[in-house]
Tab-separated table of C-alpha atoms (C1' of nucleotides) in Angstrom:
chain	number	residue	atom	x	y	z
X	25	UNK	CA	41.894	15.407	1.394
X	26	UNK	CA	41.229	19.135	1.105
X	27	UNK	CA	42.180	20.415	-2.311
X	28	UNK	CA	42.996	23.898	-1.124
X	29	UNK	CA	40.941	27.027	-1.476
X	30	UNK	CA	39.939	27.699	-5.043
X	31	UNK	CA	37.875	30.695	-5.956
X	32	UNK	CA	35.656	28.609	-8.230
X	33	UNK	CA	35.100	24.909	-8.587
X	34	UNK	CA	34.525	23.126	-11.887
X	35	UNK	CA	32.558	19.972	-12.645
X	36	UNK	CA	35.937	18.253	-12.986
X	37	UNK	CA	36.981	19.294	-9.481
X	38	UNK	CA	33.874	17.801	-7.933
X	39	UNK	CA	34.080	14.622	-10.016
X	40	UNK	CA	37.749	14.080	-9.251
X	41	UNK	CA	37.114	14.532	-5.544
X	42	UNK	CA	34.169	12.139	-5.753
X	43	UNK	CA	36.341	9.450	-7.365
X	44	UNK	CA	38.811	9.823	-4.495
X	45	UNK	CA	36.243	9.255	-1.764
X	46	UNK	CA	34.601	6.512	-3.836
X	47	UNK	CA	37.837	4.529	-3.688
X	48	UNK	CA	38.118	4.941	0.073
X	49	UNK	CA	34.586	4.850	1.385
X	50	UNK	CA	32.535	3.373	-1.428
X	51	UNK	CA	29.428	4.708	-3.095
X	52	UNK	CA	27.749	5.779	0.169
X	53	UNK	CA	30.752	8.014	0.889
X	54	UNK	CA	30.053	10.059	-2.220
X	55	UNK	CA	28.040	12.490	-0.111
X	56	UNK	CA	27.409	16.077	-1.080
X	57	UNK	CA	27.851	17.802	2.254
X	58	UNK	CA	31.159	16.185	3.309
X	59	UNK	CA	32.469	16.661	-0.231
X	60	UNK	CA	31.538	20.334	-0.147
X	61	UNK	CA	33.279	20.725	3.177
X	62	UNK	CA	36.486	19.089	1.940
X	63	UNK	CA	36.465	21.367	-1.085
X	64	UNK	CA	35.806	24.440	1.014
X	65	UNK	CA	32.452	25.166	-0.605
X	66	UNK	CA	28.791	24.930	0.303
X	67	UNK	CA	26.172	22.407	-0.777
X	68	UNK	CA	24.478	25.158	-2.734
X	69	UNK	CA	27.576	25.475	-4.879
X	70	UNK	CA	27.401	21.771	-5.712
X	71	UNK	CA	23.838	22.102	-6.929
X	72	UNK	CA	24.872	24.710	-9.427
X	73	UNK	CA	27.110	22.189	-11.210
X	74	UNK	CA	25.008	19.057	-10.788
X	75	UNK	CA	21.290	18.313	-10.865
X	76	UNK	CA	21.606	16.026	-7.842
X	77	UNK	CA	23.826	13.449	-6.169
X	78	UNK	CA	23.013	10.926	-8.905
X	79	UNK	CA	24.387	13.223	-11.580
X	80	UNK	CA	27.653	13.382	-9.673
X	81	UNK	CA	27.704	9.609	-9.365
X	82	UNK	CA	27.109	9.259	-13.097
X	83	UNK	CA	29.974	11.625	-13.919
X	84	UNK	CA	32.216	9.759	-11.487
X	85	UNK	CA	31.352	6.397	-13.040
X	86	UNK	CA	32.083	7.716	-16.519
X	87	UNK	CA	35.428	9.054	-15.380
X	88	UNK	CA	36.274	5.648	-13.936
X	89	UNK	CA	35.207	3.857	-17.123
X	90	UNK	CA	37.402	6.082	-19.282
X	91	UNK	CA	40.453	5.572	-17.072
X	92	UNK	CA	39.840	1.854	-16.739
X	93	UNK	CA	39.686	1.409	-20.496
X	94	UNK	CA	42.908	3.361	-20.931
X	95	UNK	CA	44.666	1.307	-18.279
X	96	UNK	CA	43.681	-2.041	-19.732
X	97	UNK	CA	44.805	-1.008	-23.201
X	98	UNK	CA	48.091	0.235	-21.767
X	99	UNK	CA	48.550	-3.035	-19.892
X	100	UNK	CA	48.575	-5.212	-22.987
X	101	UNK	CA	51.856	-5.548	-24.807
X	102	UNK	CA	50.858	-5.940	-28.445
X	103	UNK	CA	54.283	-7.222	-29.384
X	104	UNK	CA	53.762	-10.422	-27.357
X	105	UNK	CA	52.092	-13.525	-28.708
X	106	UNK	CA	48.501	-14.351	-27.713
X	107	UNK	CA	49.369	-16.928	-25.057
X	108	UNK	CA	51.800	-14.612	-23.298
X	109	UNK	CA	49.362	-11.720	-23.506
X	110	UNK	CA	46.600	-13.801	-21.961
X	111	UNK	CA	48.819	-15.079	-19.191
X	112	UNK	CA	50.129	-11.647	-18.265
X	113	UNK	CA	46.637	-10.174	-18.409
X	114	UNK	CA	45.303	-12.635	-15.839
X	115	UNK	CA	48.462	-12.363	-13.767
X	116	UNK	CA	48.410	-8.567	-13.761
X	117	UNK	CA	44.769	-8.507	-12.725
X	118	UNK	CA	45.373	-10.860	-9.798
X	119	UNK	CA	48.504	-9.063	-8.659
X	120	UNK	CA	46.866	-5.650	-8.907
X	121	UNK	CA	44.371	-6.870	-6.347
X	122	UNK	CA	47.219	-7.246	-3.900
X	123	UNK	CA	48.826	-3.879	-4.539
X	124	UNK	CA	46.157	-1.409	-3.655
X	125	UNK	CA	44.393	-3.056	-0.764
X	126	UNK	CA	42.859	0.281	0.089
X	127	UNK	CA	43.721	2.832	-2.547
X	128	UNK	CA	44.422	0.991	-5.810
X	129	UNK	CA	42.285	0.725	-8.897
X	130	UNK	CA	40.828	-2.505	-7.594
X	131	UNK	CA	39.318	-0.749	-4.621
X	132	UNK	CA	37.128	1.404	-6.845
X	133	UNK	CA	35.956	-1.699	-8.626
X	134	UNK	CA	35.204	-3.428	-5.345
X	135	UNK	CA	33.343	-0.374	-4.124
X	136	UNK	CA	31.202	-0.540	-7.242
X	137	UNK	CA	30.579	-4.271	-6.919
X	138	UNK	CA	29.379	-3.395	-3.441
X	139	UNK	CA	26.633	-1.184	-4.791
X	140	UNK	CA	25.231	-3.181	-7.676
X	141	UNK	CA	21.820	-2.494	-6.264
X	142	UNK	CA	22.174	1.007	-7.669
X	143	UNK	CA	21.020	0.855	-11.332
X	144	UNK	CA	23.649	3.315	-12.571
X	145	UNK	CA	26.414	1.378	-10.881
X	146	UNK	CA	25.067	-1.878	-12.311
X	147	UNK	CA	25.089	-0.376	-15.808
X	148	UNK	CA	28.655	0.869	-15.522
X	149	UNK	CA	29.887	-2.468	-14.221
X	150	UNK	CA	28.014	-4.269	-16.944
X	151	UNK	CA	29.742	-2.207	-19.637
X	152	UNK	CA	33.238	-2.655	-18.228
X	153	UNK	CA	32.799	-6.362	-17.499
X	154	UNK	CA	31.375	-6.956	-20.928
X	155	UNK	CA	34.333	-5.205	-22.538
X	156	UNK	CA	36.854	-7.210	-20.534
X	157	UNK	CA	35.209	-10.570	-21.149
X	158	UNK	CA	35.035	-9.801	-24.855
X	159	UNK	CA	38.739	-8.973	-24.921
X	160	UNK	CA	39.629	-12.214	-23.180
X	161	UNK	CA	37.309	-14.166	-25.466
X	162	UNK	CA	39.201	-12.891	-28.468
X	163	UNK	CA	42.487	-14.022	-26.988
X	164	UNK	CA	41.132	-17.488	-26.230
X	165	UNK	CA	39.668	-17.714	-29.706
X	166	UNK	CA	42.999	-16.655	-31.182
X	167	UNK	CA	44.530	-19.592	-29.323
X	168	UNK	CA	42.283	-21.981	-31.160
X	169	UNK	CA	39.179	-22.360	-29.018
X	170	UNK	CA	35.752	-22.287	-30.621
X	171	UNK	CA	33.771	-19.093	-30.170
X	172	UNK	CA	31.485	-20.674	-27.573
X	173	UNK	CA	34.281	-22.306	-25.625
X	174	UNK	CA	36.394	-19.167	-25.796
X	175	UNK	CA	33.627	-17.126	-24.261
X	176	UNK	CA	32.988	-19.730	-21.609
X	177	UNK	CA	36.636	-19.861	-20.665
X	178	UNK	CA	36.826	-16.077	-20.528
X	179	UNK	CA	33.865	-16.061	-18.157
X	180	UNK	CA	35.530	-18.634	-15.948
X	181	UNK	CA	38.746	-16.620	-15.808
X	182	UNK	CA	36.877	-13.431	-15.041
X	183	UNK	CA	34.922	-15.208	-12.334
X	184	UNK	CA	38.185	-16.264	-10.705
X	185	UNK	CA	39.432	-12.699	-10.878
X	186	UNK	CA	36.275	-11.341	-9.229
X	187	UNK	CA	36.386	-13.914	-6.459
X	188	UNK	CA	40.047	-13.223	-5.821
X	189	UNK	CA	39.315	-9.500	-5.672
X	190	UNK	CA	36.563	-10.151	-3.195
X	191	UNK	CA	38.658	-12.313	-0.906
X	192	UNK	CA	41.600	-9.945	-0.998
X	193	UNK	CA	39.388	-7.231	0.439
X	194	UNK	CA	36.897	-9.121	2.574
X	195	UNK	CA	39.068	-11.813	4.112
X	196	UNK	CA	42.715	-11.109	3.237
X	197	UNK	CA	43.902	-13.130	6.262
X	198	UNK	CA	42.732	-16.284	4.517
X	199	UNK	CA	44.829	-15.721	1.397
X	200	UNK	CA	48.425	-16.952	1.394
X	201	UNK	CA	51.128	-14.297	1.640
X	202	UNK	CA	54.617	-13.796	0.247
X	203	UNK	CA	56.044	-16.743	-1.650
X	204	UNK	CA	52.943	-18.833	-1.086
X	205	UNK	CA	50.845	-16.100	-2.638
X	206	UNK	CA	52.909	-16.157	-5.835
X	207	UNK	CA	52.472	-19.904	-5.997
X	208	UNK	CA	48.740	-19.519	-5.547
X	209	UNK	CA	48.474	-16.912	-8.300
X	210	UNK	CA	50.611	-19.060	-10.579
X	211	UNK	CA	48.250	-21.972	-10.019
X	212	UNK	CA	45.175	-19.882	-10.820
X	213	UNK	CA	46.808	-18.552	-13.952
X	214	UNK	CA	47.682	-22.067	-15.051
X	215	UNK	CA	44.163	-23.294	-14.535
X	216	UNK	CA	42.774	-20.342	-16.459
X	217	UNK	CA	45.232	-20.346	-19.333
X	218	UNK	CA	46.145	-23.961	-19.958
X	219	UNK	CA	43.419	-26.110	-21.421
X	220	UNK	CA	42.888	-29.058	-23.678
X	221	UNK	CA	40.127	-31.009	-25.482
A	180	UNK	CA	6.421	-6.824	4.642
A	181	UNK	CA	4.374	-5.698	7.645
A	182	UNK	CA	4.215	-8.401	10.260
A	183	UNK	CA	0.822	-7.379	11.578
A	184	UNK	CA	0.023	-5.530	14.741
A	185	UNK	CA	1.594	-7.124	17.776
A	186	UNK	CA	1.111	-5.627	21.188
A	187	UNK	CA	4.760	-6.050	22.035
A	188	UNK	CA	7.843	-6.705	19.915
A	189	UNK	CA	10.709	-8.949	20.975
A	190	UNK	CA	14.385	-8.788	20.063
A	191	UNK	CA	13.689	-11.761	17.793
A	192	UNK	CA	10.962	-9.869	15.930
A	193	UNK	CA	13.254	-6.961	15.150
A	194	UNK	CA	16.160	-9.236	14.208
A	195	UNK	CA	14.050	-11.394	11.935
A	196	UNK	CA	12.654	-8.330	10.194
A	197	UNK	CA	16.171	-6.945	9.842
A	198	UNK	CA	17.378	-10.143	8.151
A	199	UNK	CA	14.516	-9.838	5.672
A	200	UNK	CA	15.378	-6.311	4.591
A	201	UNK	CA	19.085	-7.172	4.655
A	202	UNK	CA	18.470	-9.758	1.943
A	203	UNK	CA	16.547	-7.305	-0.210
A	204	UNK	CA	18.213	-3.950	0.309
A	205	UNK	CA	21.578	-4.782	1.830
A	206	UNK	CA	23.172	-3.441	4.987
A	207	UNK	CA	22.148	0.180	4.336
A	208	UNK	CA	18.514	-0.920	4.248
A	209	UNK	CA	18.726	-2.093	7.834
A	210	UNK	CA	17.403	1.267	8.978
A	211	UNK	CA	15.646	1.850	12.261
A	212	UNK	CA	12.874	4.176	11.183
A	213	UNK	CA	11.594	2.216	8.149
A	214	UNK	CA	11.877	-0.990	10.166
A	215	UNK	CA	9.842	0.518	12.985
A	216	UNK	CA	7.217	1.653	10.520
A	217	UNK	CA	6.918	-1.794	8.913
A	218	UNK	CA	6.527	-3.329	12.354
A	219	UNK	CA	3.969	-0.782	13.413
A	220	UNK	CA	6.091	0.632	16.209
A	221	UNK	CA	8.106	3.763	16.895
A	222	UNK	CA	11.851	4.306	16.858
A	223	UNK	CA	11.731	4.775	20.611
A	224	UNK	CA	10.506	1.198	20.954
A	225	UNK	CA	13.520	-0.048	19.019
A	226	UNK	CA	15.910	1.676	21.363
A	227	UNK	CA	14.438	-0.164	24.297
A	228	UNK	CA	15.550	-3.508	22.816
A	229	UNK	CA	18.833	-2.440	21.240
A	230	UNK	CA	21.596	-0.058	22.236
A	231	UNK	CA	21.820	1.273	18.667
A	232	UNK	CA	21.638	0.282	15.014
A	233	UNK	CA	24.954	-1.553	15.302
A	234	UNK	CA	23.577	-3.827	18.006
A	235	UNK	CA	20.753	-4.779	15.653
A	236	UNK	CA	23.237	-5.445	12.858
A	237	UNK	CA	25.306	-7.641	15.164
A	238	UNK	CA	22.258	-9.678	16.179
A	239	UNK	CA	21.259	-9.998	12.525
A	240	UNK	CA	24.727	-11.193	11.530
A	241	UNK	CA	24.730	-13.785	14.300
A	242	UNK	CA	21.344	-15.063	13.197
A	243	UNK	CA	22.645	-15.399	9.641
A	244	UNK	CA	25.779	-17.235	10.800
A	245	UNK	CA	23.752	-19.752	12.798
A	246	UNK	CA	21.411	-20.473	9.897
A	247	UNK	CA	24.237	-20.633	7.383
A	248	UNK	CA	26.118	-23.186	9.457
A	249	UNK	CA	23.001	-25.327	9.797
A	250	UNK	CA	22.305	-25.168	6.078
A	251	UNK	CA	25.799	-26.208	5.056
A	252	UNK	CA	25.784	-29.143	7.438
A	253	UNK	CA	22.380	-30.175	6.154
A	254	UNK	CA	23.615	-29.905	2.564
A	255	UNK	CA	26.334	-32.535	2.961
A	256	UNK	CA	25.290	-36.139	2.560
A	257	UNK	CA	27.582	-38.037	4.926
A	258	UNK	CA	26.783	-41.322	3.260
A	259	UNK	CA	28.533	-40.276	0.041
A	260	UNK	CA	32.237	-40.694	-0.586
A	261	UNK	CA	34.595	-37.711	-0.372
A	262	UNK	CA	34.816	-37.047	-4.090
A	263	UNK	CA	31.051	-37.038	-4.546
A	264	UNK	CA	30.579	-34.843	-1.488
A	265	UNK	CA	33.086	-32.332	-2.780
A	266	UNK	CA	31.562	-32.245	-6.223
A	267	UNK	CA	28.015	-31.784	-4.957
A	268	UNK	CA	29.171	-29.117	-2.489
A	269	UNK	CA	30.674	-26.980	-5.243
A	270	UNK	CA	27.769	-27.689	-7.561
A	271	UNK	CA	25.139	-26.825	-4.955
A	272	UNK	CA	26.906	-23.565	-4.121
A	273	UNK	CA	27.027	-22.510	-7.768
A	274	UNK	CA	23.448	-23.493	-8.472
A	275	UNK	CA	22.149	-21.784	-5.331
A	276	UNK	CA	23.518	-18.573	-6.776
A	277	UNK	CA	21.105	-18.960	-9.652
A	278	UNK	CA	18.029	-19.768	-7.594
A	279	UNK	CA	17.591	-16.761	-5.404
A	280	UNK	CA	18.685	-13.915	-7.584
A	281	UNK	CA	16.920	-11.560	-5.227
A	282	UNK	CA	15.651	-13.421	-2.210
A	283	UNK	CA	17.768	-16.538	-1.748
A	284	UNK	CA	20.456	-17.240	0.825
A	285	UNK	CA	23.103	-16.036	-1.612
A	286	UNK	CA	21.621	-12.589	-1.658
A	287	UNK	CA	22.310	-12.096	2.045
A	288	UNK	CA	25.864	-13.169	1.470
A	289	UNK	CA	26.228	-10.783	-1.448
A	290	UNK	CA	24.755	-7.993	0.623
A	291	UNK	CA	27.387	-8.673	3.263
A	292	UNK	CA	30.230	-8.825	0.754
A	293	UNK	CA	28.980	-5.432	-0.311
A	294	UNK	CA	29.612	-3.951	3.097
A	295	UNK	CA	32.973	-5.372	4.058
A	296	UNK	CA	33.996	-1.886	4.991
A	297	UNK	CA	31.901	-2.322	8.119
A	298	UNK	CA	34.138	-4.039	10.716
A	299	UNK	CA	31.328	-6.182	12.129
A	300	UNK	CA	30.343	-7.394	8.686
A	301	UNK	CA	33.977	-8.154	7.882
A	302	UNK	CA	34.303	-10.213	11.060
A	303	UNK	CA	31.173	-12.234	10.357
A	304	UNK	CA	32.242	-12.936	6.775
A	305	UNK	CA	35.691	-13.893	7.945
A	306	UNK	CA	34.287	-16.477	10.354
A	307	UNK	CA	31.937	-18.044	7.814
A	308	UNK	CA	34.484	-18.054	4.998
A	309	UNK	CA	37.109	-19.541	7.248
A	310	UNK	CA	34.733	-22.314	8.281
A	311	UNK	CA	33.822	-23.141	4.690
A	312	UNK	CA	37.395	-23.141	3.409
A	313	UNK	CA	38.416	-25.385	6.286
A	314	UNK	CA	35.623	-27.821	5.453
A	315	UNK	CA	36.669	-27.968	1.808
A	316	UNK	CA	40.315	-28.329	2.769
A	317	UNK	CA	39.470	-31.436	4.748
A	318	UNK	CA	37.684	-32.945	1.779
A	319	UNK	CA	40.625	-32.224	-0.525
A	320	UNK	CA	43.026	-33.647	2.042
A	321	UNK	CA	40.865	-36.746	2.345
A	322	UNK	CA	41.257	-37.161	-1.414
A	323	UNK	CA	45.004	-37.369	-1.026
A	324	UNK	CA	46.280	-33.821	-1.390
A	325	UNK	CA	48.911	-32.541	0.997
A	326	UNK	CA	47.709	-30.147	3.687
A	327	UNK	CA	49.174	-27.141	1.893
A	328	UNK	CA	47.858	-28.112	-1.532
A	329	UNK	CA	44.470	-29.018	-0.086
A	330	UNK	CA	44.117	-25.578	1.459
A	331	UNK	CA	45.293	-23.899	-1.728
A	332	UNK	CA	42.797	-25.817	-3.825
A	333	UNK	CA	39.994	-25.031	-1.376
A	334	UNK	CA	40.854	-21.342	-1.675
A	335	UNK	CA	40.775	-21.549	-5.449
A	336	UNK	CA	37.384	-23.248	-5.422
A	337	UNK	CA	35.987	-20.732	-2.969
A	338	UNK	CA	37.336	-17.908	-5.082
A	339	UNK	CA	35.476	-19.281	-8.088
A	340	UNK	CA	32.298	-19.491	-6.032
A	341	UNK	CA	32.622	-15.873	-4.872
A	342	UNK	CA	33.256	-14.615	-8.380
A	343	UNK	CA	30.328	-16.570	-9.726
A	344	UNK	CA	28.114	-15.158	-6.988
A	345	UNK	CA	29.268	-11.680	-7.882
A	346	UNK	CA	28.616	-12.052	-11.597
A	347	UNK	CA	25.221	-13.645	-11.071
A	348	UNK	CA	24.102	-10.526	-9.242
A	349	UNK	CA	26.085	-7.737	-10.856
A	350	UNK	CA	26.064	-8.792	-14.505
A	351	UNK	CA	23.705	-11.766	-14.897
A	352	UNK	CA	23.213	-10.967	-18.598
A	353	UNK	CA	26.791	-12.031	-19.234
A	354	UNK	CA	26.365	-15.500	-17.761
A	355	UNK	CA	25.066	-18.290	-19.985
A	356	UNK	CA	21.494	-19.425	-19.399
A	357	UNK	CA	19.592	-22.690	-19.594
A	358	UNK	CA	21.542	-25.624	-20.956
A	359	UNK	CA	24.634	-23.523	-21.529
A	360	UNK	CA	24.589	-22.539	-17.873
A	361	UNK	CA	24.631	-26.173	-16.762
A	362	UNK	CA	27.579	-26.795	-19.057
A	363	UNK	CA	29.360	-23.793	-17.610
A	364	UNK	CA	28.797	-24.930	-14.028
A	365	UNK	CA	29.918	-28.447	-14.950
A	366	UNK	CA	33.122	-27.051	-16.364
A	367	UNK	CA	33.852	-25.013	-13.242
A	368	UNK	CA	33.154	-27.993	-11.039
A	369	UNK	CA	35.496	-30.126	-13.120
A	370	UNK	CA	38.279	-27.584	-12.893
A	371	UNK	CA	37.801	-27.302	-9.140
A	372	UNK	CA	37.463	-30.987	-8.363
A	373	UNK	CA	39.688	-32.809	-10.811
A	374	UNK	CA	43.410	-32.382	-10.304
A	375	UNK	CA	46.673	-34.162	-10.759
A	376	UNK	CA	50.381	-33.896	-9.885
V	39	DA	C1'	8.968	-3.598	31.534
V	40	DC	C1'	7.938	-1.648	27.278
V	41	DC	C1'	6.453	2.080	24.462
V	42	DT	C1'	5.262	7.009	22.691
V	43	DG	C1'	6.463	11.639	21.222
V	44	DA	C1'	9.246	15.313	20.897
V	45	DA	C1'	13.790	16.855	20.407
V	46	DC	C1'	18.414	17.272	18.101
V	47	DA	C1'	22.237	16.128	14.662
V	48	DC	C1'	23.381	14.844	9.892
V	49	DC	C1'	22.842	14.760	4.851
V	50	DG	C1'	19.966	15.469	0.343
V	51	DT	C1'	17.565	18.989	-2.024
V	52	DT	C1'	15.525	23.602	-3.097
V	53	DC	C1'	15.662	28.357	-3.732
V	54	DA	C1'	15.854	33.306	-2.908
V	55	DA	C1'	19.358	36.380	-2.496
V	56	DG	C1'	24.045	37.905	-3.130
V	57	DT	C1'	28.642	38.857	-6.129
N	172	DA	C1'	27.786	32.675	-14.112
N	173	DC	C1'	28.689	30.971	-9.714
N	174	DC	C1'	28.046	30.893	-4.878
N	175	DT	C1'	25.961	31.563	0.041
N	176	DG	C1'	22.564	30.727	3.621
N	177	DA	C1'	18.446	29.376	5.202
N	178	DA	C1'	14.809	26.202	4.763
N	179	DC	C1'	12.671	21.491	4.682
N	180	DA	C1'	12.538	16.216	4.549
N	181	DC	C1'	14.621	11.889	6.183
N	182	DC	C1'	16.953	8.829	9.450
N	183	DG	C1'	19.951	7.918	13.830
N	184	DT	C1'	19.878	8.763	18.623
N	185	DT	C1'	18.297	10.443	23.249
N	186	DC	C1'	15.140	10.961	26.816
N	187	DA	C1'	11.278	12.487	29.599
N	188	DA	C1'	6.855	10.988	30.087
N	189	DG	C1'	3.207	7.587	29.691
N	190	DT	C1'	0.977	2.557	30.439
DNA sequence: ACCTGAACACCGTTCAAGT
DNA sequence: ACCTGAACACCGTTCAAGT
């Protein structure tokens, strides 16, 4: 976890390190003293770069938002048709939950969901969620749903994603594994993507 | 929040107070010193009744589990048929999310989901979730689904509930309100309860 | 048996002093 | 400009001493 002895630390160094511990230990783990120790510096050094712990949290959240946006954009294959794009988007989200049970991108998101009580965290989550739901709405609308129904369906799909994320971390023993897991994901995707009326 | 001046505090008094703050401020808010202050006692008094903060948390979790089990049993009308029971179970769960945005039963559950990293919290959640999924599985099985499909469908429904709970607290602005909310809940319930093949 | 009060460790924050 | 080191507040934990 130690990043080696640097003569001087930058704001980026601290923020990067904070994002690391955020993924592992959640928001409470973004603590100044332990962070300083792992970087081989003192708390005083930290307070040169940041006003307080909240400023570090803010910078960390912004870093996460930037990377998350990039990742989602990179995950969509623009050459595919809308239906395929939608299906693979939902599928990728659900499968990504499985991958990084402890270290993946999903674990940062879960850590943030854990700390919604913190206003800054709530704001960051609100922005990212809003962006994702809007993107899915567009896809549903492109498939022929009315604006209202498209948004509603996007919300439902996102709700399923959030719940799946939660279960994968809180009670993974209850989720099917291996082949059964694929079947389960396939069923969710079907429910979320196929519709009528 | 102060429970008045009592001469002597019991384990129940501390546990009850802990459950209160758990609902409002989450697991981190279950702190010995503030709790002692609100009860008009000293930290030393606390440590007569409990080995440490973890022992208090454990007692609080057990209290929640007992009450949760009672509530769920009370919520099911045994005189109804299986389909109606299932539908009202899902519906009640989703609507309860709306009720107590800050104080309701759902807020304790959300607070616990927030702290899955804590092994004791994870264990408690695992027990409750397992119990609920099993109960729903039975209902699905009673409606004619195979054991495997019944369990899978119960998982899917529970996943939707968890995600809904999450959104209602983290990003409530994104969920529809009023009449549109009822429509949204109705749609989720339909997806979760109606099935074929 | 139950509680107080003082003590210590840990982390957030401040700031004077160093390079 | 960037960092150290010491100080203080807050909460978890211990424990000798009180009733």
